[in-house]
Tab-separated table of C-alpha atoms in Angstrom:
chain	number	residue	atom	x	y	z
A	1	UNK	CA	3.260	-117.892	88.879
A	2	UNK	CA	4.480	-114.535	87.637
A	3	UNK	CA	4.213	-112.133	90.554
A	4	UNK	CA	3.048	-108.538	90.742
A	5	UNK	CA	5.986	-106.195	91.182
A	6	UNK	CA	6.539	-103.490	93.806
A	7	UNK	CA	8.836	-100.747	92.516
A	8	UNK	CA	10.203	-97.916	94.667
A	9	UNK	CA	11.138	-94.860	92.600
A	10	UNK	CA	14.126	-92.711	93.579
A	11	UNK	CA	14.378	-89.154	92.278
A	12	UNK	CA	17.987	-88.264	91.568
A	13	UNK	CA	19.646	-84.889	91.149
A	14	UNK	CA	23.374	-84.593	90.496
A	15	UNK	CA	23.875	-88.170	91.670
A	16	UNK	CA	21.989	-87.709	94.968
A	17	UNK	CA	18.471	-88.606	96.077
A	18	UNK	CA	16.286	-85.522	96.005
A	19	UNK	CA	13.454	-85.979	98.437
A	20	UNK	CA	14.301	-86.485	102.059
A	21	UNK	CA	13.998	-90.036	103.198
A	22	UNK	CA	13.158	-91.339	106.612
A	23	UNK	CA	15.509	-94.236	107.127
A	24	UNK	CA	17.331	-94.203	110.419
A	25	UNK	CA	19.711	-96.904	109.248
A	26	UNK	CA	21.019	-94.754	106.410
A	27	UNK	CA	24.478	-93.382	107.005
A	28	UNK	CA	24.046	-90.953	104.132
A	29	UNK	CA	20.399	-90.138	103.410
A	30	UNK	CA	21.340	-88.659	100.053
A	31	UNK	CA	23.141	-91.707	98.702
A	32	UNK	CA	20.942	-93.500	96.164
A	33	UNK	CA	23.065	-96.642	96.296
A	34	UNK	CA	22.628	-97.115	100.015
A	35	UNK	CA	18.886	-96.580	99.752
A	36	UNK	CA	18.679	-98.950	96.778
A	37	UNK	CA	20.425	-101.681	98.753
A	38	UNK	CA	17.972	-101.285	101.624
A	39	UNK	CA	14.995	-101.555	99.266
A	40	UNK	CA	16.491	-104.610	97.557
A	41	UNK	CA	16.997	-106.288	100.935
A	42	UNK	CA	13.451	-105.432	101.994
A	43	UNK	CA	12.048	-107.266	98.981
A	44	UNK	CA	11.535	-104.580	96.353
A	45	UNK	CA	11.169	-106.342	93.005
A	46	UNK	CA	12.753	-103.612	90.911
A	47	UNK	CA	13.930	-100.045	91.296
A	48	UNK	CA	13.474	-96.954	89.170
A	49	UNK	CA	15.946	-94.078	89.215
A	50	UNK	CA	14.534	-90.888	87.782
A	51	UNK	CA	17.200	-88.270	87.100
A	52	UNK	CA	15.775	-84.766	87.312
A	53	UNK	CA	19.063	-82.858	87.090
A	54	UNK	CA	19.526	-80.542	84.149
A	55	UNK	CA	23.246	-79.880	84.155
A	56	UNK	CA	25.758	-80.440	81.415
A	57	UNK	CA	27.423	-82.950	83.709
A	58	UNK	CA	24.248	-84.986	83.844
A	59	UNK	CA	25.254	-87.685	81.394
A	60	UNK	CA	28.476	-88.475	83.230
A	61	UNK	CA	27.105	-88.300	86.794
A	62	UNK	CA	24.171	-90.528	85.862
A	63	UNK	CA	26.429	-93.089	84.197
A	64	UNK	CA	28.650	-93.128	87.281
A	65	UNK	CA	25.649	-93.628	89.513
A	66	UNK	CA	24.336	-96.494	87.375
A	67	UNK	CA	27.703	-98.190	87.607
A	68	UNK	CA	27.705	-97.858	91.404
A	69	UNK	CA	24.151	-99.190	91.674
A	70	UNK	CA	24.864	-102.168	89.413
A	71	UNK	CA	27.875	-103.056	91.518
A	72	UNK	CA	25.870	-103.281	94.747
A	73	UNK	CA	22.291	-104.140	93.838
A	74	UNK	CA	21.251	-107.632	92.764
A	75	UNK	CA	17.760	-106.844	91.484
A	76	UNK	CA	16.803	-105.172	88.178
A	77	UNK	CA	16.598	-101.421	87.821
A	78	UNK	CA	15.375	-98.871	85.301
A	79	UNK	CA	16.890	-95.462	84.647
A	80	UNK	CA	14.928	-92.528	83.290
A	81	UNK	CA	14.889	-88.757	83.054
A	82	UNK	CA	15.816	-86.806	79.962
A	83	UNK	CA	17.001	-89.808	77.947
A	84	UNK	CA	16.767	-88.827	74.303
A	85	UNK	CA	19.222	-90.759	72.164
A	86	UNK	CA	20.516	-94.204	71.291
A	87	UNK	CA	23.936	-93.097	72.611
A	88	UNK	CA	22.443	-92.176	76.023
A	89	UNK	CA	20.856	-95.607	76.291
A	90	UNK	CA	23.925	-97.472	75.083
A	91	UNK	CA	26.012	-95.864	77.826
A	92	UNK	CA	23.488	-96.558	80.593
A	93	UNK	CA	23.013	-100.197	79.592
A	94	UNK	CA	26.771	-100.699	79.372
A	95	UNK	CA	27.055	-99.335	82.910
A	96	UNK	CA	24.642	-102.018	84.085
A	97	UNK	CA	21.113	-100.575	83.864
A	98	UNK	CA	18.572	-103.237	82.915
A	99	UNK	CA	16.049	-100.918	81.336
A	100	UNK	CA	15.653	-97.285	80.427
A	101	UNK	CA	12.484	-95.259	80.439
A	102	UNK	CA	11.811	-92.650	77.791
A	103	UNK	CA	9.075	-90.064	78.087
A	104	UNK	CA	9.073	-86.617	76.436
A	105	UNK	CA	11.791	-87.527	73.927
A	106	UNK	CA	9.670	-90.414	72.643
A	107	UNK	CA	6.665	-88.142	72.173
A	108	UNK	CA	8.771	-85.613	70.240
A	109	UNK	CA	10.515	-88.329	68.246
A	110	UNK	CA	8.490	-91.569	68.252
A	111	UNK	CA	11.068	-93.269	66.001
A	112	UNK	CA	13.337	-93.316	69.054
A	113	UNK	CA	11.235	-96.208	70.413
A	114	UNK	CA	11.784	-98.226	67.221
A	115	UNK	CA	15.507	-97.494	67.229
A	116	UNK	CA	15.965	-98.462	70.876
A	117	UNK	CA	13.837	-101.570	70.562
A	118	UNK	CA	15.613	-102.895	67.493
A	119	UNK	CA	19.081	-102.092	68.828
A	120	UNK	CA	18.709	-103.191	72.454
A	121	UNK	CA	15.533	-105.292	72.504
A	122	UNK	CA	11.989	-104.442	73.608
A	123	UNK	CA	12.671	-105.846	77.085
A	124	UNK	CA	14.752	-102.821	78.069
A	125	UNK	CA	12.525	-100.087	76.636
A	126	UNK	CA	9.986	-98.653	79.066
A	127	UNK	CA	7.815	-95.889	77.663
A	128	UNK	CA	6.707	-93.604	80.499
A	129	UNK	CA	3.538	-91.642	79.924
A	130	UNK	CA	2.281	-88.782	82.111
A	131	UNK	CA	-1.356	-87.983	81.462
A	132	UNK	CA	-4.168	-85.960	82.926
A	133	UNK	CA	-7.912	-85.892	82.339
A	134	UNK	CA	-8.789	-82.757	80.346
A	135	UNK	CA	-12.432	-82.213	79.306
A	136	UNK	CA	-13.132	-85.916	79.528
A	137	UNK	CA	-10.016	-86.956	77.609
A	138	UNK	CA	-6.782	-88.426	78.970
A	139	UNK	CA	-4.132	-86.198	77.414
A	140	UNK	CA	-0.386	-86.842	77.418
A	141	UNK	CA	1.716	-84.210	79.208
A	142	UNK	CA	5.411	-83.511	78.759
A	143	UNK	CA	8.310	-82.223	80.863
A	144	UNK	CA	7.292	-83.956	84.056
A	145	UNK	CA	3.618	-83.331	83.445
A	146	UNK	CA	3.917	-79.568	83.018
A	147	UNK	CA	3.289	-79.197	79.303
A	148	UNK	CA	-0.021	-80.325	77.812
A	149	UNK	CA	-0.261	-81.939	74.381
A	150	UNK	CA	-3.249	-82.918	72.290
A	151	UNK	CA	-2.047	-86.523	72.164
A	152	UNK	CA	-4.476	-89.006	73.620
A	153	UNK	CA	-3.188	-91.506	76.209
A	154	UNK	CA	-4.659	-94.679	74.719
A	155	UNK	CA	-3.598	-94.061	71.135
A	156	UNK	CA	-0.092	-93.082	72.267
A	157	UNK	CA	0.255	-96.165	74.499
A	158	UNK	CA	-0.866	-98.391	71.613
A	159	UNK	CA	1.558	-96.668	69.238
A	160	UNK	CA	4.417	-97.043	71.740
A	161	UNK	CA	3.667	-100.766	72.025
A	162	UNK	CA	3.529	-101.173	68.244
A	163	UNK	CA	6.823	-99.316	67.875
A	164	UNK	CA	8.512	-101.781	70.210
A	165	UNK	CA	8.075	-100.667	73.824
A	166	UNK	CA	8.451	-103.539	76.281
A	167	UNK	CA	6.441	-101.900	79.064
A	168	UNK	CA	4.265	-98.865	79.695
A	169	UNK	CA	4.730	-96.831	82.870
A	170	UNK	CA	1.564	-94.774	83.238
A	171	UNK	CA	1.467	-91.903	85.721
A	172	UNK	CA	-1.833	-90.155	86.292
A	173	UNK	CA	-1.011	-86.501	86.994
A	174	UNK	CA	-4.449	-86.218	88.573
A	175	UNK	CA	-3.587	-88.866	91.142
A	176	UNK	CA	0.134	-88.238	91.630
A	177	UNK	CA	0.859	-86.793	95.074
A	178	UNK	CA	-2.737	-87.136	96.295
A	179	UNK	CA	-2.201	-90.416	98.185
A	180	UNK	CA	-5.788	-91.279	97.306
A	181	UNK	CA	-5.076	-94.323	95.189
A	182	UNK	CA	-4.101	-95.109	91.597
A	183	UNK	CA	-6.147	-94.305	88.452
A	184	UNK	CA	-7.516	-97.827	88.369
A	185	UNK	CA	-10.291	-97.489	85.818
A	186	UNK	CA	-7.907	-96.011	83.274
A	187	UNK	CA	-5.167	-98.490	84.174
A	188	UNK	CA	-7.528	-101.421	83.638
A	189	UNK	CA	-8.526	-100.110	80.225
A	190	UNK	CA	-4.851	-99.688	79.282
A	191	UNK	CA	-3.905	-103.112	80.581
A	192	UNK	CA	-6.716	-104.795	78.662
A	193	UNK	CA	-5.919	-102.936	75.454
A	194	UNK	CA	-2.171	-103.650	75.518
A	195	UNK	CA	-0.347	-106.971	75.363
A	196	UNK	CA	2.761	-105.637	77.157
A	197	UNK	CA	2.973	-105.108	80.936
A	198	UNK	CA	1.640	-101.910	82.517
A	199	UNK	CA	3.208	-100.249	85.566
A	200	UNK	CA	0.842	-98.150	87.687
A	201	UNK	CA	2.180	-94.884	89.075
A	202	UNK	CA	0.737	-91.941	90.965
A	203	UNK	CA	-1.492	-91.938	94.020
A	204	UNK	CA	-0.150	-94.596	96.373
A	205	UNK	CA	-0.992	-93.728	99.969
A	206	UNK	CA	-2.156	-96.934	101.625
A	207	UNK	CA	-1.778	-100.694	101.341
A	208	UNK	CA	-5.310	-100.977	99.961
A	209	UNK	CA	-4.312	-98.755	97.031
A	210	UNK	CA	-1.818	-101.379	95.904
A	211	UNK	CA	-4.375	-104.164	96.298
A	212	UNK	CA	-6.860	-102.142	94.277
A	213	UNK	CA	-4.461	-101.327	91.464
A	214	UNK	CA	-3.538	-104.988	91.030
A	215	UNK	CA	-7.135	-106.249	91.180
A	216	UNK	CA	-9.268	-103.423	89.781
A	217	UNK	CA	-6.521	-101.669	87.826
A	218	UNK	CA	-5.166	-104.946	86.400
A	219	UNK	CA	-1.664	-103.493	86.739
A	220	UNK	CA	1.360	-105.754	86.386
A	221	UNK	CA	3.498	-103.624	88.694
A	222	UNK	CA	3.037	-100.637	90.997
A	223	UNK	CA	5.496	-97.800	91.465
A	224	UNK	CA	5.608	-95.410	94.410
A	225	UNK	CA	8.051	-93.022	96.026
A	226	UNK	CA	7.140	-91.130	99.174
A	227	UNK	CA	5.158	-93.883	100.936
A	228	UNK	CA	8.329	-95.942	100.861
A	229	UNK	CA	10.838	-93.146	101.461
A	230	UNK	CA	8.973	-91.859	104.526
A	231	UNK	CA	8.325	-95.419	105.739
A	232	UNK	CA	4.581	-94.903	105.716
A	233	UNK	CA	4.403	-98.369	104.199
A	234	UNK	CA	7.103	-100.966	104.687
A	235	UNK	CA	7.713	-103.207	101.691
A	236	UNK	CA	7.754	-106.498	103.688
A	237	UNK	CA	4.452	-105.581	105.361
A	238	UNK	CA	2.933	-104.488	102.043
A	239	UNK	CA	3.821	-107.765	100.356
A	240	UNK	CA	2.435	-109.874	103.189
A	241	UNK	CA	-0.821	-107.909	103.037
A	242	UNK	CA	-1.010	-108.337	99.252
A	243	UNK	CA	-0.485	-112.061	99.635
A	244	UNK	CA	-3.347	-112.214	102.169
A	245	UNK	CA	-5.557	-110.680	99.487
A	246	UNK	CA	-4.581	-113.477	97.100
A	247	UNK	CA	-2.265	-111.359	94.971
A	248	UNK	CA	0.832	-113.245	93.807
A	249	UNK	CA	3.941	-111.584	95.222
A	250	UNK	CA	7.525	-112.653	95.814
A	251	UNK	CA	8.105	-113.155	99.536
B	1	UNK	CA	42.156	-117.494	83.582
B	2	UNK	CA	39.422	-118.746	85.790
B	3	UNK	CA	36.148	-117.287	84.623
B	4	UNK	CA	35.594	-115.902	81.130
B	5	UNK	CA	32.457	-114.095	79.941
B	6	UNK	CA	32.042	-114.373	76.194
B	7	UNK	CA	32.028	-110.842	74.801
B	8	UNK	CA	30.343	-110.727	71.412
B	9	UNK	CA	28.483	-107.441	71.724
B	10	UNK	CA	25.198	-108.781	73.068
B	11	UNK	CA	24.135	-108.551	76.645
B	12	UNK	CA	24.147	-106.781	79.954
B	13	UNK	CA	27.644	-107.956	80.715
B	14	UNK	CA	28.410	-105.391	83.412
B	15	UNK	CA	25.753	-106.868	85.715
B	16	UNK	CA	27.253	-110.333	85.324
B	17	UNK	CA	30.752	-109.029	86.076
B	18	UNK	CA	29.440	-107.343	89.230
B	19	UNK	CA	27.479	-110.447	90.313
B	20	UNK	CA	30.683	-112.509	90.277
B	21	UNK	CA	32.590	-109.674	91.918
B	22	UNK	CA	30.097	-109.874	94.793
B	23	UNK	CA	31.121	-113.560	95.020
B	24	UNK	CA	34.752	-112.482	95.171
B	25	UNK	CA	35.706	-113.402	91.622
B	26	UNK	CA	37.081	-111.206	88.859
B	27	UNK	CA	35.666	-112.295	85.505
B	28	UNK	CA	37.511	-111.768	82.245
B	29	UNK	CA	35.699	-110.505	79.169
B	30	UNK	CA	36.844	-111.985	75.901
B	31	UNK	CA	35.869	-112.817	72.341
B	32	UNK	CA	39.205	-114.546	71.761
B	33	UNK	CA	38.647	-118.297	71.142
B	34	UNK	CA	41.986	-119.178	72.770
B	35	UNK	CA	41.142	-117.295	75.961
B	36	UNK	CA	37.642	-118.759	76.067
B	37	UNK	CA	38.844	-122.313	75.441
B	38	UNK	CA	41.375	-122.090	78.263
B	39	UNK	CA	38.918	-120.818	80.896
B	40	UNK	CA	37.859	-122.957	83.826
B	41	UNK	CA	34.298	-121.659	83.583
B	42	UNK	CA	32.582	-119.895	80.692
B	43	UNK	CA	29.567	-117.584	80.809
B	44	UNK	CA	27.604	-117.153	77.595
B	45	UNK	CA	25.408	-114.078	78.071
B	46	UNK	CA	22.836	-112.649	75.728
B	47	UNK	CA	20.230	-109.944	75.530
B	48	UNK	CA	18.573	-108.753	72.363
B	49	UNK	CA	17.490	-110.408	69.164
B	50	UNK	CA	18.419	-114.025	68.351
B	51	UNK	CA	19.345	-113.872	64.648
B	52	UNK	CA	21.562	-110.791	65.022
B	53	UNK	CA	23.228	-112.350	68.079
B	54	UNK	CA	23.951	-115.512	66.045
B	55	UNK	CA	25.405	-113.327	63.300
B	56	UNK	CA	27.746	-111.724	65.838
B	57	UNK	CA	28.797	-115.158	67.108
B	58	UNK	CA	29.637	-116.236	63.566
B	59	UNK	CA	31.647	-113.042	62.974
B	60	UNK	CA	33.837	-114.043	65.921
B	61	UNK	CA	33.915	-117.725	64.878
B	62	UNK	CA	32.343	-118.527	68.226
B	63	UNK	CA	29.465	-120.569	66.767
B	64	UNK	CA	31.849	-123.477	66.217
B	65	UNK	CA	33.893	-122.995	69.366
B	66	UNK	CA	31.106	-122.964	71.951
B	67	UNK	CA	29.623	-126.439	71.240
B	68	UNK	CA	33.137	-127.926	71.465
B	69	UNK	CA	33.928	-126.462	74.892
B	70	UNK	CA	34.612	-129.065	77.568
B	71	UNK	CA	34.584	-126.928	80.729
B	72	UNK	CA	31.343	-125.889	82.470
B	73	UNK	CA	29.474	-123.354	80.292
B	74	UNK	CA	26.488	-121.333	81.524
B	75	UNK	CA	24.234	-119.663	78.956
B	76	UNK	CA	22.029	-116.918	80.363
B	77	UNK	CA	18.695	-115.764	78.853
B	78	UNK	CA	19.288	-115.385	75.098
B	79	UNK	CA	22.565	-117.265	75.604
B	80	UNK	CA	20.567	-120.301	76.720
B	81	UNK	CA	18.160	-119.923	73.783
B	82	UNK	CA	21.041	-119.776	71.304
B	83	UNK	CA	22.322	-123.093	72.697
B	84	UNK	CA	19.139	-124.738	71.332
B	85	UNK	CA	18.623	-126.066	67.784
B	86	UNK	CA	16.637	-123.158	66.402
B	87	UNK	CA	14.815	-120.002	67.417
B	88	UNK	CA	11.617	-118.635	65.997
B	89	UNK	CA	13.057	-115.161	66.670
B	90	UNK	CA	14.497	-114.111	63.314
B	91	UNK	CA	14.047	-117.778	62.271
B	92	UNK	CA	17.663	-118.571	63.032
B	93	UNK	CA	19.636	-121.756	63.563
B	94	UNK	CA	21.180	-122.068	67.035
B	95	UNK	CA	24.245	-123.887	68.331
B	96	UNK	CA	22.413	-127.223	68.557
B	97	UNK	CA	23.532	-128.162	72.053
B	98	UNK	CA	20.027	-128.607	73.451
B	99	UNK	CA	17.670	-130.500	71.170
B	100	UNK	CA	14.860	-127.942	71.398
B	101	UNK	CA	13.290	-125.293	69.170
B	102	UNK	CA	12.735	-121.917	70.825
B	103	UNK	CA	9.241	-120.500	70.326
B	104	UNK	CA	7.406	-117.231	70.994
B	105	UNK	CA	4.816	-116.994	73.783
B	106	UNK	CA	1.378	-116.620	72.277
B	107	UNK	CA	-0.731	-113.582	73.038
B	108	UNK	CA	-2.835	-115.303	75.700
B	109	UNK	CA	-0.197	-113.887	78.071
B	110	UNK	CA	1.541	-110.509	78.157
B	111	UNK	CA	4.703	-110.549	76.069
B	112	UNK	CA	7.464	-110.000	77.109
B	113	UNK	CA	7.131	-111.796	80.402
B	114	UNK	CA	8.788	-109.368	82.812
B	115	UNK	CA	9.286	-110.045	86.487
B	116	UNK	CA	9.757	-112.675	89.134
B	117	UNK	CA	8.384	-116.151	88.529
B	118	UNK	CA	8.844	-119.489	90.248
B	119	UNK	CA	11.188	-122.289	89.247
B	120	UNK	CA	10.214	-125.885	90.095
B	121	UNK	CA	11.036	-129.548	89.441
B	122	UNK	CA	14.637	-128.605	90.105
B	123	UNK	CA	16.842	-131.542	89.159
B	124	UNK	CA	20.459	-130.470	88.996
B	125	UNK	CA	23.335	-129.635	91.314
B	126	UNK	CA	23.049	-126.154	89.779
B	127	UNK	CA	20.067	-125.657	92.142
B	128	UNK	CA	21.774	-127.025	95.253
B	129	UNK	CA	20.502	-125.037	98.235
B	130	UNK	CA	17.751	-123.371	96.198
B	131	UNK	CA	14.192	-124.181	97.255
B	132	UNK	CA	11.520	-125.555	94.965
B	133	UNK	CA	9.313	-122.668	93.816
B	134	UNK	CA	12.021	-120.082	94.457
B	135	UNK	CA	11.534	-116.829	92.531
B	136	UNK	CA	13.912	-115.810	89.757
B	137	UNK	CA	13.899	-112.702	87.546
B	138	UNK	CA	12.863	-113.220	83.930
B	139	UNK	CA	12.574	-110.934	80.921
B	140	UNK	CA	11.772	-112.711	77.669
B	141	UNK	CA	9.352	-113.126	74.781
B	142	UNK	CA	10.618	-116.502	73.564
B	143	UNK	CA	10.937	-119.767	75.488
B	144	UNK	CA	12.467	-123.228	75.225
B	145	UNK	CA	9.833	-125.982	75.539
B	146	UNK	CA	10.206	-128.899	77.938
B	147	UNK	CA	12.559	-131.682	76.880
B	148	UNK	CA	15.039	-134.324	77.985
B	149	UNK	CA	17.556	-131.655	79.075
B	150	UNK	CA	15.115	-129.703	81.269
B	151	UNK	CA	16.417	-129.248	84.812
B	152	UNK	CA	13.899	-126.613	85.964
B	153	UNK	CA	10.469	-125.496	84.852
B	154	UNK	CA	8.499	-122.268	85.003
B	155	UNK	CA	4.836	-121.681	84.169
B	156	UNK	CA	3.692	-118.770	82.032
B	157	UNK	CA	0.596	-119.700	80.069
B	158	UNK	CA	2.310	-123.085	79.698
B	159	UNK	CA	5.193	-124.984	81.333
B	160	UNK	CA	8.582	-124.411	79.748
B	161	UNK	CA	12.279	-125.030	80.377
B	162	UNK	CA	13.598	-122.313	82.642
B	163	UNK	CA	16.930	-124.141	82.960
B	164	UNK	CA	18.653	-126.788	80.816
B	165	UNK	CA	21.636	-129.075	81.201
B	166	UNK	CA	23.493	-131.372	78.869
B	167	UNK	CA	26.957	-132.716	79.737
B	168	UNK	CA	29.021	-129.616	80.648
B	169	UNK	CA	26.471	-127.158	79.261
B	170	UNK	CA	24.009	-125.314	81.484
B	171	UNK	CA	21.470	-122.672	80.560
B	172	UNK	CA	19.088	-120.490	82.529
B	173	UNK	CA	16.275	-118.468	81.001
B	174	UNK	CA	16.168	-116.312	84.124
B	175	UNK	CA	18.908	-113.860	85.055
B	176	UNK	CA	20.771	-115.235	88.094
B	177	UNK	CA	22.810	-112.012	88.216
B	178	UNK	CA	19.560	-110.098	88.861
B	179	UNK	CA	17.762	-112.702	90.965
B	180	UNK	CA	18.753	-111.515	94.418
B	181	UNK	CA	20.280	-114.031	96.836
B	182	UNK	CA	18.897	-117.140	95.122
B	183	UNK	CA	20.586	-116.088	91.893
B	184	UNK	CA	23.877	-115.631	93.717
B	185	UNK	CA	23.589	-119.166	95.117
B	186	UNK	CA	23.115	-120.516	91.594
B	187	UNK	CA	26.173	-118.669	90.285
B	188	UNK	CA	28.213	-119.996	93.206
B	189	UNK	CA	26.976	-123.521	92.412
B	190	UNK	CA	28.067	-123.088	88.826
B	191	UNK	CA	31.547	-122.120	89.991
B	192	UNK	CA	31.687	-125.362	91.994
B	193	UNK	CA	31.274	-127.390	88.777
B	194	UNK	CA	34.464	-128.980	87.597
B	195	UNK	CA	35.539	-130.186	84.204
B	196	UNK	CA	35.056	-133.942	84.317
B	197	UNK	CA	36.383	-135.718	81.244
B	198	UNK	CA	34.206	-138.554	80.043
B	199	UNK	CA	36.246	-141.734	79.942
B	200	UNK	CA	35.756	-144.098	77.058
B	201	UNK	CA	36.293	-147.564	78.408
């Protein structure tokens, strides 16, 4: 049976992990590769690296990081953050990334999704969508959720799928950072509308939140950062608990 | 040259190189028929769209070479699909090694299938030391149905061939290079395969 995926997300700046992490076994708490290896060994199903650096060196440092991760890590990983061209993606995939996620660039230039999908295949194109509830409507936000648009979440997700996205990574800006659980009602509606997998993001704070997002939110995968980085939830424990609730997971 | 990965411009080759490096083996990338034919083991990777991948194989004259190879050959993901008779993807002819027609999953399931799924009814030395119902990483929209060459099955809406074997040819729909420790065991098993000429008595 296809299992539900648990995906730790690592924020990267200039080739280093941004947020502090609470792993005593780490020799270098800022090294994304070392952290990635620990997560892979703990049973993470995939990893996401989100590059938030904005330097001119970004392209090169990210490519170097991807190469180092691919050398050490034997599970799939996605790279995102400011990816805006076919050339960017070509380089990252050649360095060993399995998938890329596009966000703002795809909203500004939706044809990018078609180009990436036809050149590299839908399986490596994740369209990340940040949205927030505004006057009763889920509206897409850009630049890490800072800039509002008038684009509606559901129509954009459908368009992204039709243009060739292989997965949708939906982050609710209203839930992100709250640790009060994922936006399950909205996730369920997305998951039922789309025929590609949906990754839930934003709001993880407890084991029950993961259970809920897989059952009520009908999510195919769940992404989280700080609950894993600060060891509030251990991945082996989380997966055992999910299994007890009858959710298919890889143990 | 010991291990050659066929380089025809389709696939996440870097991950395969690194997976063998973790096993202590340096793989050689090549599209040169002479280099490929002289390898001890050949990896036939593939990611992307079937008909354009077949076109690239033909451009390198590899469509005729691959079915004639006598050493152990492992097709991965699209590589395995291209070793079948046909694919519905781009309605293309394949290499005709496995007598199967590759089909698209119907929309009763999410397509592509992305993630970890179980492999079972394992019936080849390729799976030596790998447990029944082990999880492997899969990313695909098309599948090879069950047939005489099936050596492992996976369920996704239906049962299909997640690994195939015929003579010296092996194929896995899943990505062993991304399937954690179990995938590494499979790659090591493949390296243990030796070219065994078939004697005509």
